Amino acid sequence: MTHDHDLVLRPTEAQIAAALDPPQGRNGGDLVVETLAGLGATTVFGLPGQHALGMFDALRRSSLRYVGLRVENNAGFAADAYGRITGEAAPLLLSTGPGALTSLAALQEAAAASAPVLAISSQIPTAGLGGGRHGYLHELADQAASFRGVVKSVHTVRTPSQIPSAVAAAWKSALTAPHGPVFVEIPQDVLLAETSLPVVTAPDATPEDLVPRPELTAVAAHLLSRAARPVIVAGGGVVRADASGKLLRLAEKLDAPVVTTFGGKGAFPWEHPLSLRSWLEDRHTTDFLEDADVLLVVGSGLGELSSNYHTFRPRGRVIQIEADLGKLESNHPALGIHADARPALQALLETVEERTDETAPHRVRELLAKVADRIASQELTLEQDVLASVRRALPAGSPSFWDMTILAYWAWSAFDPRGANTMHSAQGAGGLGYGFPAALGAAAADPTRPVLAVSGDGGALYSVAELATARQYDLPVTWLIVDDGGYGILREYMTDAFGQATATELTRPDYAALAESFGVPGLRTTPETLEADLAKALATPGPSVLVLPAVLRMFAPTHLG
């Protein structure tokens, strides 16, 4: 009897001949780039460093495109965005010690947002490994230990022959749901060691499917089919799984209103009659969710932001579909279904009974009217006008990347992304400096459409070096910097809490002039001219910077009332 797992693909005579006579002058670095190319990678991000030079020299002999940023953390943000846009694992090449460690904040964001990033770092020579202090430049007692609490998996290489398997295993890990960052470290001498191994062609690294248990989806379908007031919360897992179409069909089959989390923006059509949009920091929305007798949560852990700062107290039955086992039932008891959103939604589509609820669209309109009235009572016309100008200027289908800044906090709740996987922010981990380098990564993934980055002046100072990257690669990114003189949201938080703000005011450069010094067009705009200026900048090839001097305010929180 022959079993499927006994079958192997037999090489052709030509393949055998090529394997027995590999090209001369190859080393461990070549094995890295050959493996990446064989896995399907086309673009890599990163920065060179002393111990990593074997990898970077090998790029010269490969078909891979290299996009080099000026700071490792920014390179990590660019790789994160590339992974979000393409759904592929984005290689991030780093050097030992300081270079690798500088990427940690970006990898934390990738982990929180389930973005597939394949970080490959050099290490000190193998003779120095083992936790001692050998005096090597960049040496850490245990480099991998710094990453274990951040990434999905850590892979350490000790010989050239281990490189293809380690890189392939990391690639598979990054792309198995939940997606996320992974870390590979390879010693300097291993990268430089000559090799006579065959050229790496097509390693098998097919991600494993994370399918739901059928008995659990059967129970979920039963509950949803018989619910009186079902509601769906759609998180980032729906976007990562490319499952927004299935979500739409399920919502319509159940007549169930849908709210998207800030990480799930675009998972459900904004203007749909069943769309509750994204007003999660609003007590009216929280009340609506609490009133559901069955709440289906897909691809969200119902964390701090999604639960209105943990004030959400569901009264009905919760069904939670989540690929990250650590997030399953972590905040609320639920019928927990450990699965990727796509196969789980498909299973529900096949098993739920159609239900009709003519009151659902009315209840949705009623809720959105309450939210609109609350915002209208706070005299926030400037903020709403600025956000509306950005929306009108940004072409439909163009992605936007938002830093941690007041306009982004508005966008989480109030911005229509006009499609899945188009609006991205750093709300997963909340680190500053995400917007602009992430936008550069998205532009590298698809340079045929303009990309928008939005930062405050505080966050912009994290990323100004990447104006050189934007110019060097002529990436079509328009960077909108809202300049309010400091860390605006922290100014609000401290003033509210302590009566005055400390350490929030900043000396800033003239951002428009700074952009010009990099050869990037820079312009100061106003709230009145923003729409026209932004539309023109986005329509002009290459990078550009718009500076909007404006003090924006947040709408009042309602999680306390």
XYZ file of C-alpha atoms in Angstrom:
561
model
C 0.000 0.000 0.000
C 1.253 3.498 -0.843
C 0.508 6.379 1.501
C 0.341 9.983 0.352
C 3.098 10.939 2.761
C 5.371 8.363 1.123
C 5.178 10.132 -2.235
C 8.079 12.407 -3.134
C 8.708 14.517 -6.205
C 11.579 13.001 -8.135
C 14.027 15.496 -9.651
C 14.591 15.572 -13.380
C 17.994 14.797 -14.853
C 18.507 18.511 -15.542
C 17.729 19.341 -11.931
C 20.143 16.667 -10.724
C 22.870 17.995 -13.000
C 22.328 21.555 -11.770
C 22.377 20.424 -8.136
C 25.640 18.564 -8.624
C 27.281 21.558 -10.257
C 26.213 24.680 -8.322
C 27.621 28.108 -9.219
C 30.948 29.022 -7.685
C 31.507 31.824 -5.165
C 28.320 31.375 -3.153
C 28.066 31.661 0.614
C 25.528 31.531 3.430
C 24.141 34.894 2.397
C 23.298 33.435 -1.014
C 21.369 30.643 0.686
C 19.303 33.286 2.512
C 18.346 35.229 -0.599
C 17.846 32.079 -2.697
C 15.467 30.721 -0.066
C 13.548 33.988 0.094
C 13.210 34.096 -3.698
C 12.178 30.445 -3.760
C 9.466 31.178 -1.203
C 8.066 33.903 -3.435
C 9.559 37.040 -1.920
C 10.255 39.851 -4.373
C 11.135 42.790 -2.089
C 13.200 43.016 1.100
C 13.568 45.892 3.564
C 16.326 46.686 6.024
C 19.692 48.245 6.796
C 23.164 46.771 6.324
C 25.555 46.266 9.214
C 28.985 44.765 9.808
C 27.895 41.240 10.690
C 25.145 41.165 8.054
C 27.261 42.088 5.037
C 27.202 38.525 3.710
C 23.428 38.804 3.266
C 23.585 42.213 1.658
C 26.351 41.272 -0.753
C 24.260 38.293 -1.834
C 21.400 40.636 -2.762
C 23.643 41.863 -5.558
C 23.531 38.364 -7.084
C 19.786 37.898 -6.645
C 16.568 39.060 -8.278
C 15.252 40.517 -5.007
C 14.532 44.227 -4.848
C 16.052 45.961 -1.825
C 14.377 48.980 -0.202
C 16.726 50.461 2.364
C 15.425 52.761 5.066
C 17.445 54.960 7.410
C 16.342 53.546 10.783
C 15.704 49.872 11.532
C 12.420 50.577 13.306
C 11.175 52.445 10.245
C 12.276 49.545 8.055
C 10.188 47.312 10.307
C 7.152 49.572 9.874
C 7.655 49.505 6.099
C 7.831 45.707 6.122
C 4.721 45.589 8.322
C 2.740 47.644 5.793
C 4.068 45.618 2.868
C 2.848 42.468 4.618
C -0.576 43.993 5.313
C -1.036 45.161 1.721
C 0.213 42.026 -0.043
C -0.600 39.302 2.483
C 2.953 38.024 1.945
C 5.683 37.721 4.545
C 7.867 40.803 4.196
C 11.596 40.098 4.702
C 13.378 42.543 7.024
C 17.182 42.268 6.994
C 18.909 43.488 10.150
C 22.347 43.576 11.705
C 23.376 42.271 15.121
C 22.655 43.940 18.464
C 21.685 47.611 18.166
C 20.376 47.180 14.628
C 18.189 44.224 15.543
C 17.010 45.739 18.829
C 16.014 48.997 17.139
C 13.366 47.058 15.200
C 11.565 45.781 18.308
C 8.878 48.478 18.494
C 7.947 47.864 14.862
C 7.807 44.112 15.436
C 5.556 44.694 18.457
C 3.132 46.578 16.200
C 3.292 43.787 13.615
C 2.529 41.250 16.344
C -0.405 43.265 17.685
C -1.817 43.784 14.192
C -1.028 40.274 12.893
C 1.154 41.570 10.064
C 3.518 38.971 8.559
C 7.128 40.159 8.858
C 10.153 37.883 8.453
C 13.011 39.515 10.366
C 16.407 38.009 9.573
C 19.284 39.250 11.694
C 22.951 38.522 11.758
C 24.680 37.350 14.928
C 28.222 37.507 16.279
C 30.467 34.657 15.040
C 29.575 31.190 16.318
C 32.737 31.108 18.452
C 31.254 33.849 20.623
C 27.813 32.338 21.121
C 26.718 30.817 24.392
C 26.003 33.711 26.690
C 29.543 34.786 27.547
C 31.212 38.165 27.087
C 33.679 37.752 24.264
C 34.052 41.401 23.376
C 32.534 41.239 19.911
C 31.054 44.446 18.552
C 27.226 44.440 18.943
C 27.371 41.384 21.216
C 24.370 40.479 23.356
C 24.384 37.734 25.945
C 21.238 36.270 24.371
C 20.005 38.193 21.358
C 17.088 35.843 20.658
C 15.773 36.363 24.192
C 15.042 40.002 23.355
C 12.636 38.877 20.640
C 10.882 35.888 22.209
C 8.295 37.985 24.011
C 7.484 39.954 20.858
C 7.482 37.664 17.807
C 5.577 34.466 16.996
C 8.656 32.271 16.705
C 12.454 32.451 16.930
C 14.778 30.427 14.680
C 18.529 30.177 15.248
C 20.954 28.934 12.580
C 24.350 27.388 13.328
C 25.542 26.077 9.932
C 24.936 27.069 6.303
C 22.993 23.873 5.637
C 20.402 24.938 8.239
C 19.611 28.251 6.522
C 16.990 27.120 3.953
C 15.025 25.058 6.472
C 15.122 27.787 9.166
C 14.031 30.541 6.777
C 11.275 28.345 5.318
C 10.021 27.406 8.794
C 9.953 31.079 9.781
C 8.085 31.995 6.588
C 5.481 29.313 7.320
C 5.119 30.553 10.887
C 4.653 34.175 9.773
C 1.876 33.230 7.346
C 0.033 30.695 9.487
C -2.984 32.308 11.149
C -2.700 34.429 13.111
C -0.147 36.134 10.878
C 2.695 37.837 12.669
C 6.395 38.683 12.846
C 9.072 36.015 13.244
C 12.805 36.254 13.939
C 15.750 34.369 12.424
C 19.347 34.918 13.535
C 22.395 33.757 11.581
C 26.010 34.198 12.778
C 28.372 36.330 10.727
C 30.735 33.477 9.891
C 27.830 31.296 8.714
C 26.688 34.043 6.341
C 30.220 34.391 4.976
C 31.032 30.683 4.773
C 31.459 29.376 1.245
C 28.981 26.698 0.291
C 28.761 24.024 -2.383
C 25.141 23.250 -1.526
C 22.721 23.189 -4.469
C 20.910 26.403 -5.320
C 17.728 26.658 -3.253
C 14.721 26.609 -5.573
C 11.236 26.112 -4.110
C 11.200 25.114 -0.439
C 7.847 23.923 0.888
C 6.519 26.392 3.432
C 2.770 26.230 2.851
C 0.974 27.787 5.836
C -1.275 25.516 7.836
C -5.012 26.158 7.650
C -6.677 26.994 10.946
C -10.182 25.629 10.474
C -12.989 25.675 13.049
C -14.308 22.609 14.814
C -17.643 21.785 13.118
C -19.484 21.069 16.351
C -18.684 24.598 17.537
C -19.812 26.326 14.337
C -22.998 24.210 14.481
C -23.776 25.607 17.936
C -22.881 29.144 16.790
C -25.141 28.827 13.745
C -27.994 27.599 15.944
C -27.626 30.569 18.308
C -27.401 33.122 15.493
C -30.333 31.676 13.551
C -32.624 31.954 16.576
C -31.348 35.258 17.951
C -33.750 38.163 18.337
C -31.078 40.892 18.212
C -27.826 39.497 16.775
C -24.917 41.910 16.266
C -21.500 41.302 14.696
C -18.188 42.857 15.780
C -15.647 42.595 12.933
C -11.976 42.954 13.849
C -8.645 43.007 12.082
C -8.744 39.238 11.698
C -11.443 39.652 9.034
C -9.176 41.977 7.049
C -6.074 39.760 7.433
C -8.063 36.716 6.303
C -9.473 38.577 3.274
C -12.912 37.577 4.520
C -14.888 40.831 4.184
C -17.016 39.385 1.371
C -18.052 36.438 3.530
C -18.780 38.783 6.424
C -21.075 40.859 4.204
C -23.013 37.799 3.042
C -23.393 36.481 6.594
C -24.597 39.837 7.942
C -27.167 40.108 5.167
C -28.302 36.519 5.664
C -28.881 37.208 9.370
C -29.986 40.850 9.068
C -27.373 41.512 11.742
C -25.875 44.995 12.287
C -22.054 45.125 12.071
C -19.563 47.338 13.888
C -15.913 47.279 12.822
C -13.087 47.705 15.308
C -10.353 50.239 14.651
C -8.126 47.405 13.415
C -10.966 46.054 11.290
C -11.673 49.282 9.396
C -13.095 48.505 5.974
C -14.140 44.958 6.859
C -17.766 45.996 6.255
C -19.117 48.657 3.832
C -19.404 51.982 5.655
C -22.660 53.084 3.993
C -24.423 49.696 4.216
C -27.853 49.821 5.949
C -26.530 47.365 8.554
C -23.281 49.280 9.183
C -22.810 50.625 12.708
C -19.482 51.987 11.441
C -16.710 52.240 14.048
C -17.960 54.427 16.901
C -16.592 52.157 19.621
C -15.574 55.014 21.929
C -19.221 55.939 22.279
C -21.575 54.833 25.026
C -24.510 54.631 22.608
C -22.626 52.009 20.592
C -21.556 50.182 23.754
C -25.185 50.070 24.900
C -26.251 48.727 21.502
C -23.677 45.919 21.718
C -24.636 45.118 25.301
C -28.285 44.826 24.231
C -27.511 42.103 21.668
C -28.829 38.714 22.731
C -26.162 37.051 20.545
C -22.923 38.898 19.771
C -20.661 37.389 17.116
C -17.081 38.668 17.490
C -14.881 37.799 14.497
C -11.124 38.392 14.491
C -10.985 40.587 17.596
C -9.899 40.039 21.177
C -12.255 42.802 22.401
C -9.273 44.596 23.882
C -9.073 48.028 25.465
C -10.120 50.145 22.479
C -12.669 47.679 21.095
C -14.405 47.377 24.475
C -14.644 51.147 25.121
C -11.846 50.906 27.665
C -13.171 47.696 29.225
C -16.531 49.247 30.110
C -18.384 46.878 27.760
C -20.488 44.350 29.703
C -22.314 41.979 27.347
C -25.658 40.711 28.605
C -26.258 38.207 25.806
C -24.371 35.192 24.536
C -20.949 35.937 22.987
C -19.513 33.865 20.135
C -15.838 34.637 19.503
C -13.958 33.512 16.396
C -10.243 34.198 16.907
C -7.068 32.798 15.355
C -4.864 33.961 18.239
C -5.413 31.443 21.027
C -4.145 33.934 23.601
C -6.993 36.330 22.752
C -9.734 33.704 22.802
C -12.067 34.436 25.733
C -9.312 36.587 27.254
C -11.724 39.414 28.128
C -15.199 37.876 28.106
C -16.600 34.352 28.484
C -17.729 33.123 25.077
C -18.365 30.207 22.814
C -14.733 30.329 21.735
C -13.922 29.101 18.234
C -10.191 28.897 17.557
C -10.062 29.478 13.805
C -9.097 31.823 11.022
C -11.932 34.178 10.143
C -12.278 33.041 6.535
C -13.051 29.303 7.011
C -15.102 30.052 10.136
C -17.316 32.575 8.339
C -17.681 30.146 5.440
C -18.812 27.425 7.862
C -21.408 29.775 9.362
C -22.612 30.828 5.908
C -23.270 27.183 5.083
C -25.092 26.392 8.328
C -27.036 29.437 9.568
C -30.685 29.762 8.719
C -31.763 32.940 6.994
C -33.576 35.362 9.260
C -35.379 38.591 8.486
C -35.435 41.613 10.759
C -36.929 44.704 9.165
C -36.166 46.715 12.315
C -32.377 46.263 12.073
C -31.670 49.083 9.571
C -33.933 51.404 11.579
C -32.084 50.608 14.802
C -28.777 51.246 13.015
C -29.957 54.641 11.736
C -31.240 55.518 15.178
C -27.892 54.728 16.788
C -25.869 56.667 14.207
C -28.172 59.662 14.681
C -27.525 59.583 18.431
C -23.768 59.501 17.793
C -24.002 62.374 15.311
C -26.024 64.458 17.763
C -23.485 63.852 20.515
C -20.575 64.936 18.307
C -22.518 67.943 16.995
C -23.055 69.186 20.555
C -19.305 69.516 21.164
C -18.438 72.243 18.618
C -15.876 70.177 16.721
C -16.493 71.572 13.236
C -12.792 72.091 12.441
C -11.910 68.469 13.195
C -14.804 67.117 11.154
C -14.049 69.437 8.241
C -10.378 68.447 8.166
C -11.214 64.741 8.186
C -13.852 65.235 5.484
C -11.329 67.131 3.343
C -8.863 64.244 3.638
C -11.551 61.759 2.629
C -12.628 63.764 -0.417
C -9.034 64.287 -1.572
C -7.924 60.660 -1.187
C -8.826 58.536 -4.221
C -10.988 55.509 -3.488
C -8.755 52.448 -3.296
C -5.699 54.406 -2.185
C -4.363 53.165 1.153
C -3.809 55.469 4.099
C -1.453 55.026 7.060
C -2.063 56.894 10.284
C 0.330 57.656 13.104
C -0.771 57.984 16.730
C -2.168 61.490 16.451
C -5.489 63.233 17.148
C -6.646 63.204 13.520
C -5.980 59.446 13.464
C -8.074 58.951 16.594
C -10.884 60.742 14.802
C -10.309 58.559 11.750
C -10.619 55.366 13.801
C -14.223 56.240 14.536
C -15.286 58.599 11.746
C -13.285 57.844 8.563
C -14.865 55.859 5.740
C -12.013 53.659 4.437
C -13.963 52.791 1.263
C -12.803 49.210 1.133
C -11.084 46.488 3.086
C -7.356 46.634 3.772
C -7.071 50.315 2.841
C -6.820 52.098 6.210
C -4.025 51.173 8.616
C -2.763 52.662 11.842
C -0.460 51.907 14.750
C -3.344 51.235 17.128
C -2.230 47.654 17.684
C 0.737 48.537 19.892
C 0.431 52.317 19.833
C 4.000 53.294 18.974
C 4.843 56.668 17.460
C 6.379 57.088 14.027
C 4.362 54.448 12.135
C 2.536 56.471 9.480
C 5.193 57.650 7.036
C 7.543 54.624 6.888
C 4.528 52.300 6.709
C 3.198 54.291 3.775
C 6.588 53.874 2.065
C 6.277 50.106 2.479
C 2.797 50.159 0.960
C 4.037 52.237 -1.963
C 6.832 49.731 -2.529
C 4.177 47.011 -2.647
C 2.033 48.871 -5.170
C 3.526 52.009 -6.740
C 0.607 52.378 -9.194
C -1.578 54.303 -6.740
C -0.805 57.195 -4.396
C -0.488 56.478 -0.675
C -1.358 58.854 2.162
C 0.537 59.103 5.455
C -0.837 61.165 8.349
C 1.274 62.212 11.357
C 1.333 64.802 14.064
C 4.418 66.977 14.423
C 5.595 64.879 17.375
C 5.318 61.582 15.534
C 6.789 63.122 12.392
C 10.088 63.725 14.177
C 10.469 59.949 14.471
C 10.389 59.563 10.704
C 11.977 62.589 9.035
C 15.044 60.571 7.991
C 12.821 58.572 5.676
C 12.287 61.576 3.446
C 15.613 60.449 1.988
C 14.171 56.984 1.375
C 11.063 58.431 -0.276
C 13.226 60.502 -2.600
C 15.770 57.768 -3.318
C 13.108 55.294 -4.474
C 10.687 57.954 -5.788
C 7.810 56.450 -3.828
C 4.333 57.995 -4.373
C 3.623 58.924 -0.758
C 2.028 62.182 0.326
C 2.767 62.907 3.973
C 0.273 65.112 5.804
C 1.771 66.514 9.020
C -0.707 68.172 11.394
C 1.445 70.595 13.394
C -0.061 71.568 16.746
C 3.200 72.408 18.487
C 3.780 69.231 20.439
C 2.304 65.950 21.587
C -1.308 67.046 21.220
C -3.152 64.091 22.682
C -0.784 63.871 25.655
C -1.325 67.583 26.194
C -5.066 66.898 26.417
C -4.641 63.882 28.693
C -2.350 65.727 31.117
C -4.431 68.886 31.193
C -7.558 66.864 31.943
C -5.820 64.793 34.621
C -3.488 67.309 36.275
C -4.683 70.754 35.236
C -1.609 71.451 33.111
C 0.686 69.636 30.708
C 4.369 68.828 31.159
C 6.931 67.743 28.537
C 4.432 68.016 25.680
C 5.635 71.184 23.923
C 8.171 70.765 21.123
C 10.584 72.846 19.115
C 9.941 71.762 15.537
C 11.647 72.322 12.227
C 9.977 74.004 9.288
C 8.700 70.723 7.874
C 7.990 72.126 4.405
C 11.504 73.556 4.124
C 12.955 70.352 5.565
C 11.177 68.322 2.902
C 12.523 70.630 0.203
C 16.043 70.080 1.522
C 15.573 66.378 0.742
C 14.344 67.214 -2.743
C 10.733 66.458 -1.745
C 8.097 69.118 -2.534
C 6.843 70.723 0.694
C 3.853 73.016 1.196
C 2.090 74.692 4.126
C -1.677 74.366 3.812
C -4.742 75.552 5.723
C -8.022 73.864 6.690
C -9.705 75.841 3.897
C -7.221 74.825 1.177
C -6.402 71.340 2.482
C -8.688 69.417 0.142
C -7.367 71.033 -3.027
C -3.724 70.959 -1.895
C -3.937 67.320 -0.816
C -5.704 66.218 -3.993
C -3.032 67.942 -6.098
C -0.177 66.404 -4.091
C -1.670 62.910 -4.340
C -2.110 63.324 -8.098
C 1.525 64.386 -8.570
C 4.032 61.523 -9.071
C 6.613 60.919 -6.365
C 6.727 61.936 -2.698
C 5.415 65.168 -1.198
C 4.810 66.772 2.203
C 1.873 68.921 3.320
C 2.041 70.743 6.658
C -1.242 71.764 8.302
C -0.752 74.095 11.305
C -3.846 73.354 13.401
C -4.765 72.505 16.980
C -7.348 69.730 16.824
C -9.361 68.461 19.770
C -10.683 65.005 20.534
C -14.394 64.419 20.994
C -15.313 63.875 24.630
C -14.996 60.312 25.874
C -18.163 58.506 26.876
C -16.705 55.429 28.526
C -16.848 57.120 31.915
C -20.503 58.069 31.831
